[in-house]
Amino acid sequence: MGRIAGIDLGTTFSALAVLNEMGRPETVPNSDGERITPSTVFFAEDGVVLVGEEAVNAASSEPEKGARWVKRFMGLDSFPEEVNGKKWSPAELSSFVLRKLKEDCSAQVGEITDVVITVPAYFDEVRRKATMDAGRLAGLNVVGIINEPTAAALYYATQYSVGGRILVFDLGGGTFDVTLMDVNGRQVDILCSRGDHQLGGVDFDGAILKTMEKVYKDETGGNLVTDDESRARLMVEAEAIKKTLSKRPSASALLYGDSGQCKFKVTRDRFEESISPLMARIGMLVEDVLDEAETEPEEVSSVLLVGGSTRLPIVQKRLEKIFGSPPASAVNVDECVALGAAIHAGLRLMDESPSKVDAGVASGLKDIGLQEVCSHCYGTLAMSRDDKTERDILVNDVLIKKNTPIPCKVSRTFYTAAQGQTSVDARVTQHSTASTDADIVNVVAFGSLQLPPGRPAGQPVKVTYSYDADQRMHCVFEDEGTGKKLVLDIDTQAGSMSGSDVEKKARELEGYSLE
Ligand SMILES: Nc1ncnc2c1ncn2[C@@H]1O[C@H](COP(=O)(O)OP(=O)(O)OP(=O)(O)O)[C@@H](O)[C@H]1O
Ligand SMILES: [Mg+2]
């Protein structure tokens, strides 16, 4: 039987874990023996693609052939820059990272059959679907998607004895997520999440680079960053300086710019000051999540750390200030997400195709329960009478509220407004709050339901939204009179690919070989 796996597809690093014969998750090292693999892709000659440390090194001298931090753009039609002279979608670029993990795993512990890939809790539908596409493009059978903090909590709740109200604080390379949950034995109930998918280690590296540029300018009058190549090289140096500052009070380097060489020394204090706006944002999101769950800091029984950037001393200090005691020293900040995803993959298969799960694996997963919630509000745009002006205005009518336990299904009936109306504009909206303001919500899917002519106004149109366990939405607009339906699946919207597109693209990408 093939292996059941979980993959943490990170902005800067990715990891893969499989379930062993007893249903316990284990990290599989890559072909270099490393437990995490840089999520960097580099196009070498003749259709050869490098992924990982080698790609990071190669991309620092030829940045135009490399792609880093691809996850920041997941869900967009294309990566912002051409890579190796070609436009790529973020899903295509990420598929190389996933293929590398898959091939390294096959070589070491056996072929992977089914996999769950992780996403930040705050990822919307389009980004989730693009992540699934990336997996399929890599030839993986993606049985589900799970939120990164949830995966981490599943791991800690089942392999260590954490319990009570838990806050998972996940600060990685590119994204920040904070999630509150209740853990009772092996049952994990998610309460709510907040996050920012543009806040992570890369921004701290950027802050160090800014300081380097300023010092260089003050000392030499010249410019440190002269082109893309020097920027790529300096970001790698900035990251190394940042890591040194997690251990020591200061760090030094020699800088080379267009006005020669200059000595650079930075203290931890100066670095911490330079990232204080980012830390303020993080603090605010933590407070928001506590407010949303009406939880006082002292009611949180432990704070679990996830992600490499939680090694920054200022992060731990800030959490200690909020919660009054230091965060639980997390055992495995780099791997817990992949490990939890492997558990989730096992649970999904036990639900959907139990014959694919060995008895030993199944008994290891016994009694594990997970209750997720949806991370946004979903609604539709409809006309409504404004009491003040006595005019009809377009409003957002929320069907599924944020933090509703999932899977869930909600129906509401609307009525046609005009005599002889032959179509209804169907719009699915998504927003972080239950706002009724049609101008601020994001329309994530749209279509037109055609109606037969010649009917009076007031024809019922039933709108049903169902939210599946992968946190993806399926929407049906039904003309009750005729039973005619318009199905809006967010899969079919811009930024994502249809099944046959994926197959075609996957075959095209197979033309590249990974080294
Ligand atoms: N000792 C350290 N001090 C500060 N930062 C560190 C340290 N070690 C690793 N990091 C940072 O952690 C980040 C990587 O963390 P991680 O692997 O959890 O992120 P990721 O999973 O790639 O990103 P994301 O979860 O945001 O998609 C990098 O920005 C790295 O520089
Ligand atoms: Mg991560």
XYZ file of C-alpha atoms and ligand atoms in Angstrom:
547
model
C 0.000 0.000 0.000
C 1.235 3.523 -0.766
C 1.972 6.133 1.847
C -0.465 8.700 3.252
C 1.239 12.080 3.465
C 0.900 15.663 4.609
C 2.737 18.542 2.967
C 3.397 21.962 4.453
C 3.859 24.117 1.361
C 5.523 27.126 2.962
C 6.486 30.542 1.635
C 10.141 29.920 2.396
C 10.363 26.254 3.455
C 8.282 23.158 2.768
C 8.132 19.837 4.571
C 6.585 16.412 4.054
C 5.468 13.856 6.625
C 3.984 10.375 6.225
C 2.003 8.166 8.577
C 3.956 5.143 9.808
C 2.422 1.680 10.291
C 1.033 2.730 13.674
C -0.615 5.872 12.306
C 2.006 8.167 13.814
C 3.282 10.983 11.608
C 6.994 11.126 10.733
C 8.901 13.741 8.767
C 10.647 12.452 5.644
C 13.990 14.186 5.025
C 14.794 15.358 1.487
C 17.541 13.878 -0.689
C 20.131 16.062 1.133
C 19.020 14.672 4.480
C 17.343 17.985 5.455
C 13.967 17.869 7.188
C 12.744 21.070 5.535
C 13.309 22.135 1.925
C 13.530 25.760 0.728
C 10.479 26.483 -1.478
C 12.704 27.993 -4.169
C 12.629 26.951 -7.806
C 15.446 27.530 -10.293
C 15.462 26.774 -14.015
C 18.841 25.375 -15.041
C 19.682 24.469 -18.660
C 17.798 21.971 -20.856
C 14.525 21.714 -18.955
C 16.226 20.847 -15.675
C 14.619 22.371 -12.579
C 16.325 22.719 -9.203
C 14.323 22.961 -5.983
C 15.681 23.598 -2.488
C 19.037 24.790 -1.189
C 20.727 24.432 -4.571
C 18.006 26.558 -6.138
C 18.459 29.261 -3.451
C 22.195 29.415 -4.198
C 21.742 29.443 -7.961
C 18.976 32.067 -7.778
C 21.108 34.434 -5.722
C 23.460 34.899 -8.696
C 20.899 34.522 -11.520
C 17.630 35.781 -9.970
C 15.839 35.981 -13.338
C 15.883 32.178 -13.531
C 14.596 31.607 -10.006
C 11.345 32.037 -8.102
C 11.096 32.551 -4.316
C 8.165 33.327 -1.987
C 5.737 32.062 -4.632
C 3.021 31.403 -2.027
C 2.573 35.150 -1.558
C 1.057 35.234 -5.052
C -0.918 31.985 -4.902
C -4.274 32.338 -6.638
C -3.162 35.056 -9.049
C -3.154 34.301 -12.771
C 0.576 34.747 -12.965
C 3.681 35.223 -10.860
C 4.573 38.946 -11.005
C 7.877 38.460 -12.811
C 8.812 36.289 -15.743
C 10.963 33.381 -14.633
C 13.512 32.019 -17.112
C 11.916 34.233 -19.778
C 8.425 32.783 -19.303
C 5.201 33.690 -17.514
C 4.184 31.123 -14.880
C 1.240 30.779 -12.585
C 2.117 30.510 -8.868
C 0.429 27.071 -8.894
C 2.747 25.867 -11.666
C 5.852 27.123 -9.871
C 4.686 25.583 -6.579
C 4.046 22.276 -8.318
C 7.807 21.899 -8.796
C 8.342 22.205 -5.034
C 5.640 19.605 -4.401
C 7.074 17.292 -7.044
C 10.506 17.513 -5.430
C 9.038 16.520 -2.031
C 7.060 13.722 -3.660
C 10.041 12.319 -5.576
C 12.362 12.502 -2.546
C 9.743 10.717 -0.464
C 9.302 7.983 -3.078
C 13.031 7.362 -3.099
C 13.164 7.011 0.677
C 9.981 5.576 2.126
C 7.834 4.719 -0.870
C 5.310 6.153 -3.257
C 2.725 8.586 -1.847
C -0.863 7.730 -2.681
C -2.876 10.444 -1.011
C -1.902 13.771 0.383
C -3.254 16.753 2.313
C -1.617 20.124 1.627
C -1.715 22.952 4.150
C -2.694 26.612 3.676
C -2.781 29.628 5.997
C -6.136 29.813 7.808
C -6.697 33.149 6.191
C -6.382 31.897 2.582
C -9.574 32.493 0.589
C -11.209 30.064 -1.874
C -9.189 31.104 -4.875
C -5.911 30.589 -3.042
C -7.096 27.243 -1.654
C -8.097 26.022 -5.079
C -4.794 27.177 -6.586
C -2.972 25.211 -3.866
C -4.946 22.077 -4.775
C -4.152 22.693 -8.450
C -0.456 22.882 -7.588
C -0.711 19.453 -5.962
C -2.500 17.963 -8.951
C 0.023 19.509 -11.328
C 2.680 17.667 -9.336
C 0.834 14.390 -9.952
C -0.439 14.113 -6.376
C -3.854 12.861 -5.353
C -4.882 15.755 -3.100
C -7.517 14.420 -0.720
C -7.834 17.662 1.204
C -6.572 21.021 2.313
C -6.101 21.928 5.971
C -5.324 25.184 7.713
C -1.758 25.348 8.967
C -2.599 26.232 12.610
C -5.214 23.479 12.686
C -2.689 20.965 11.406
C -0.212 22.081 14.075
C -2.882 21.746 16.774
C -3.879 18.275 15.550
C -0.270 17.223 15.891
C 0.216 18.662 19.382
C -3.197 17.511 20.631
C -2.667 13.933 19.518
C 1.044 13.386 20.056
C 1.549 15.490 23.216
C -0.884 16.176 25.988
C -2.011 19.738 25.436
C -5.542 20.630 26.392
C -7.938 23.450 27.217
C -8.227 26.688 25.293
C -5.174 26.860 23.043
C -3.832 29.725 20.980
C -1.721 28.682 18.014
C 0.618 31.479 16.983
C 2.012 30.760 13.516
C 4.581 33.195 12.159
C 6.365 31.749 9.151
C 8.365 33.098 6.254
C 5.566 34.919 4.516
C 2.360 34.620 6.480
C 0.987 35.135 9.960
C -1.945 33.240 11.438
C -3.323 33.220 14.933
C -6.002 30.687 15.841
C -7.932 29.929 19.014
C -9.215 26.429 19.655
C -10.479 24.141 22.369
C -8.642 20.853 22.760
C -10.264 18.116 24.772
C -8.383 14.826 24.632
C -8.027 14.042 20.933
C -10.877 16.348 19.929
C -9.866 19.716 18.430
C -12.566 22.399 18.004
C -11.470 25.506 16.131
C -13.043 28.741 17.381
C -11.642 31.479 15.155
C -8.612 32.723 13.253
C -7.066 35.995 12.259
C -4.104 36.556 10.031
C -2.214 38.426 7.387
C -0.868 36.587 4.379
C 1.655 39.325 3.691
C 3.454 39.324 7.031
C 6.346 37.057 7.865
C 10.069 36.451 7.991
C 10.609 37.914 4.525
C 9.377 41.277 5.834
C 11.831 41.111 8.736
C 14.629 40.394 6.217
C 13.401 43.413 4.230
C 13.669 45.584 7.372
C 17.284 44.476 7.889
C 18.071 45.215 4.238
C 16.641 48.727 4.647
C 18.940 49.316 7.635
C 21.895 47.993 5.609
C 21.047 50.379 2.761
C 20.771 53.324 5.135
C 24.080 52.591 6.862
C 25.785 52.170 3.486
C 24.381 55.476 2.214
C 25.381 57.324 5.422
C 28.899 55.891 5.369
C 29.761 56.008 1.665
C 27.122 58.223 0.030
C 26.521 55.423 -2.475
C 23.867 52.774 -3.164
C 24.047 49.275 -1.783
C 21.309 47.783 -3.961
C 22.155 48.376 -7.603
C 20.116 45.725 -9.426
C 17.936 42.627 -8.955
C 20.992 40.454 -8.549
C 22.436 42.491 -5.692
C 19.004 42.661 -4.036
C 18.603 38.872 -4.202
C 22.098 38.337 -2.736
C 21.553 40.949 0.001
C 18.200 39.431 1.049
C 20.037 36.156 1.707
C 22.615 38.081 3.806
C 19.872 39.984 5.622
C 18.184 36.730 6.596
C 21.461 35.376 7.998
C 21.927 38.577 10.034
C 18.358 38.305 11.347
C 18.985 34.741 12.510
C 22.226 35.768 14.235
C 20.288 38.473 16.082
C 17.955 35.798 17.488
C 20.991 34.392 19.314
C 23.258 37.399 19.888
C 22.767 41.071 20.782
C 24.498 42.270 17.603
C 25.637 41.090 14.170
C 28.183 42.383 11.644
C 28.860 42.072 7.940
C 30.903 43.694 5.182
C 28.787 45.504 2.628
C 29.750 45.961 -1.032
C 27.837 48.527 -3.091
C 28.567 50.989 -5.891
C 30.920 53.028 -3.678
C 33.135 50.234 -2.430
C 33.191 48.391 0.853
C 31.743 49.397 4.220
C 31.562 47.780 7.672
C 28.068 47.111 8.992
C 27.034 46.391 12.548
C 23.462 46.179 13.762
C 22.146 45.577 17.275
C 19.118 43.525 18.203
C 17.564 46.672 19.670
C 17.847 48.555 16.396
C 16.403 45.617 14.468
C 13.510 45.301 16.890
C 12.789 48.989 16.541
C 12.790 48.688 12.749
C 10.122 45.970 12.862
C 7.981 47.619 15.540
C 5.117 48.475 13.093
C 4.981 44.792 12.071
C 5.028 43.688 15.710
C 2.215 46.147 16.484
C 0.126 44.588 13.708
C 0.817 41.108 15.078
C -0.189 42.216 18.594
C -3.387 43.722 17.220
C -4.362 40.523 15.403
C -3.795 38.491 18.583
C -6.081 40.872 20.483
C -8.674 40.680 17.707
C -8.816 36.902 17.856
C -9.224 36.965 21.652
C -11.991 39.581 21.332
C -13.752 37.596 18.649
C -13.882 34.509 20.893
C -14.663 36.670 23.957
C -11.652 35.166 25.651
C -9.425 36.867 28.220
C -5.685 36.196 27.924
C -5.699 34.374 31.292
C -8.278 31.895 29.969
C -5.769 30.642 27.393
C -4.154 27.542 28.838
C -1.241 27.425 26.403
C 0.221 29.315 23.499
C 1.745 27.022 20.897
C 4.407 28.386 18.591
C 4.540 27.413 14.943
C 6.828 28.723 12.200
C 10.504 29.669 12.033
C 9.933 33.352 12.797
C 8.668 32.505 16.308
C 12.377 32.078 17.131
C 12.685 35.874 17.218
C 13.141 36.807 20.899
C 10.853 39.838 20.475
C 7.977 37.569 19.430
C 8.294 35.455 22.539
C 8.629 38.570 24.732
C 5.518 40.117 23.186
C 3.499 36.948 23.812
C 4.737 36.762 27.379
C 3.576 40.346 27.894
C 0.082 39.583 26.548
C -0.426 36.252 28.312
C 1.590 36.801 31.482
C 3.739 33.703 31.009
C 6.138 32.541 28.294
C 4.694 30.488 25.405
C 4.980 26.701 25.693
C 8.371 25.858 24.232
C 7.220 24.219 21.050
C 8.993 21.022 20.238
C 8.840 21.245 16.540
C 8.011 24.657 15.070
C 9.289 23.711 11.616
C 7.660 20.321 11.155
C 4.432 20.276 13.195
C 2.314 21.580 10.296
C 3.350 18.789 7.902
C 3.021 16.219 10.711
C -0.519 17.386 11.503
C -1.411 17.397 7.796
C -0.410 13.724 7.556
C -2.794 12.938 10.448
C -5.538 14.852 8.651
C -4.880 12.917 5.432
C -5.345 9.676 7.384
C -8.597 10.964 8.910
C -9.960 12.046 5.529
C -9.220 8.673 4.001
C -10.791 6.799 6.929
C -13.938 8.818 6.241
C -13.959 8.615 2.474
C -12.066 5.461 1.424
C -11.462 3.335 4.541
C -10.145 0.453 2.418
C -7.095 2.591 1.629
C -6.101 2.755 5.310
C -4.223 -0.152 6.930
C -5.634 -1.476 10.213
C -2.538 -0.346 12.153
C -2.748 3.184 10.784
C -6.498 3.302 11.485
C -6.064 2.233 15.103
C -3.440 4.973 15.616
C -5.926 7.560 14.396
C -8.818 6.273 16.492
C -10.865 8.882 18.406
C -9.209 11.896 16.789
C -11.862 14.497 16.067
C -11.655 17.854 14.346
C -14.233 20.584 14.072
C -13.215 23.413 11.733
C -14.926 26.746 11.134
C -15.133 28.891 8.019
C -12.806 31.852 8.024
C -14.878 34.412 6.073
C -18.489 35.568 5.698
C -20.286 34.546 2.489
C -23.258 36.326 1.043
C -25.017 37.416 -2.093
C -25.979 40.805 -3.492
C -29.711 41.572 -3.455
C -31.940 44.623 -3.700
C -33.402 45.834 -0.433
C -35.644 48.738 0.522
C -33.772 51.485 2.396
C -36.123 52.674 5.157
C -34.575 56.153 5.271
C -34.661 57.024 1.587
C -37.479 54.610 0.706
C -35.481 53.532 -2.337
C -34.233 50.100 -3.355
C -30.493 49.694 -2.853
C -28.073 46.851 -3.490
C -26.978 45.196 -0.228
C -24.836 42.261 0.773
C -27.020 39.596 2.378
C -24.827 37.270 4.461
C -25.783 33.578 4.281
C -22.835 31.960 6.040
C -21.230 33.836 8.900
C -17.549 33.666 9.733
C -16.653 31.006 12.361
C -19.647 28.809 11.490
C -18.654 25.175 12.160
C -18.102 23.321 8.857
C -19.146 21.492 6.783
C -22.365 23.512 6.686
C -25.230 24.304 4.332
C -27.498 27.362 4.362
C -30.455 28.234 2.106
C -32.371 31.486 1.766
C -35.111 32.479 -0.659
C -35.047 35.768 -2.576
C -37.725 37.087 -4.955
C -37.561 38.575 -8.430
C -38.142 42.332 -8.456
C -39.728 43.004 -11.855
C -42.617 41.848 -13.965
C -41.344 39.675 -16.846
C -37.813 39.471 -15.353
C -35.815 37.029 -17.496
C -32.594 36.783 -15.516
C -31.133 37.108 -12.045
C -27.572 38.278 -11.439
C -26.044 35.748 -9.083
C -23.083 37.063 -7.124
C -21.262 35.248 -4.349
C -19.509 37.601 -1.954
C -16.801 37.067 0.599
C -15.731 39.411 3.355
C -13.979 39.299 6.704
C -16.989 40.810 8.517
C -20.746 40.466 8.121
C -20.990 43.792 6.293
C -24.112 44.660 4.311
C -22.218 47.242 2.254
C -22.251 45.957 -1.340
C -19.363 48.261 -2.266
C -16.766 46.825 0.073
C -17.343 43.074 -0.196
C -15.369 40.953 -2.600
C -17.372 39.236 -5.353
C -15.709 35.815 -5.665
C -18.088 34.203 -8.169
C -20.772 35.470 -10.466
C -23.165 34.251 -13.122
C -26.617 34.794 -14.524
C -29.654 32.590 -13.872
C -31.917 32.707 -16.920
C -35.688 32.753 -16.199
C -38.644 32.063 -18.497
C -40.391 35.201 -19.834
C -43.862 36.456 -18.954
C -44.016 35.823 -15.219
C -45.065 38.376 -12.592
C -42.592 39.832 -10.059
C -41.992 37.959 -6.791
C -40.841 34.630 -8.223
C -38.879 32.726 -5.538
C -35.194 32.057 -6.175
C -33.615 29.784 -3.594
C -29.937 30.349 -2.876
C -28.049 27.504 -1.208
C -24.443 27.754 -0.079
C -22.618 24.718 1.148
C -19.204 24.886 2.604
C -17.153 21.707 2.479
C -14.514 20.389 4.841
C -11.738 21.828 2.639
C -13.197 25.269 3.267
C -14.382 25.632 -0.301
C -17.795 26.852 -1.344
C -20.460 25.458 -3.635
C -23.368 27.762 -4.474
C -26.684 26.958 -6.154
C -29.214 29.562 -7.355
C -32.521 27.845 -8.140
C -35.629 29.214 -9.824
C -38.189 27.432 -7.667
C -40.957 27.763 -10.283
C -39.117 25.733 -12.939
C -36.452 23.977 -10.856
C -33.797 25.464 -13.140
C -30.435 25.795 -11.365
C -27.295 27.855 -11.747
C -24.366 26.198 -9.993
C -21.508 28.496 -9.102
C -18.540 26.568 -7.996
C -15.635 28.757 -7.071
C -13.484 26.259 -9.019
C -14.778 27.658 -12.272
C -13.791 31.223 -11.547
C -10.758 33.229 -12.711
C -7.377 32.295 -11.280
C -8.103 28.588 -11.147
C -8.008 25.743 -13.645
C -10.561 23.196 -14.759
C -9.843 19.463 -14.426
C -8.813 19.045 -18.060
C -6.598 22.161 -17.930
C -4.804 20.630 -14.966
C -4.211 17.333 -16.771
C -2.914 19.062 -19.880
C -0.650 21.363 -17.907
C 0.577 18.492 -15.732
C 1.709 16.603 -18.858
C 3.478 19.738 -20.102
C 5.291 20.182 -16.780
C 6.386 16.537 -16.816
C 8.690 17.643 -19.642
C 10.883 19.282 -16.990
C 13.083 17.007 -14.957
C 13.939 17.689 -11.342
C 17.455 17.342 -10.077
N 16.522 31.634 14.354
C 15.663 32.342 13.635
N 15.407 33.646 13.925
C 14.557 34.373 13.183
N 13.915 33.909 12.120
C 14.124 32.624 11.773
C 14.992 31.782 12.504
N 14.996 30.557 11.916
C 14.170 30.643 10.864
N 13.640 31.880 10.777
C 12.755 32.398 9.744
O 11.612 31.594 9.670
C 11.068 31.700 8.360
C 10.735 30.336 7.863
O 9.777 29.804 8.694
P 8.805 28.657 8.192
O 9.584 27.579 7.558
O 7.939 28.335 9.331
O 8.004 29.482 7.120
P 7.173 28.967 5.897
O 6.406 27.772 6.306
O 8.067 28.880 4.727
O 6.235 30.206 5.633
P 4.664 30.391 5.734
O 4.169 29.474 6.787
O 4.557 31.827 6.100
O 4.162 30.097 4.382
C 12.125 32.366 7.486
O 11.765 33.706 7.233
C 13.346 32.287 8.356
O 14.252 33.348 8.113
Mg 4.589 27.657 7.448
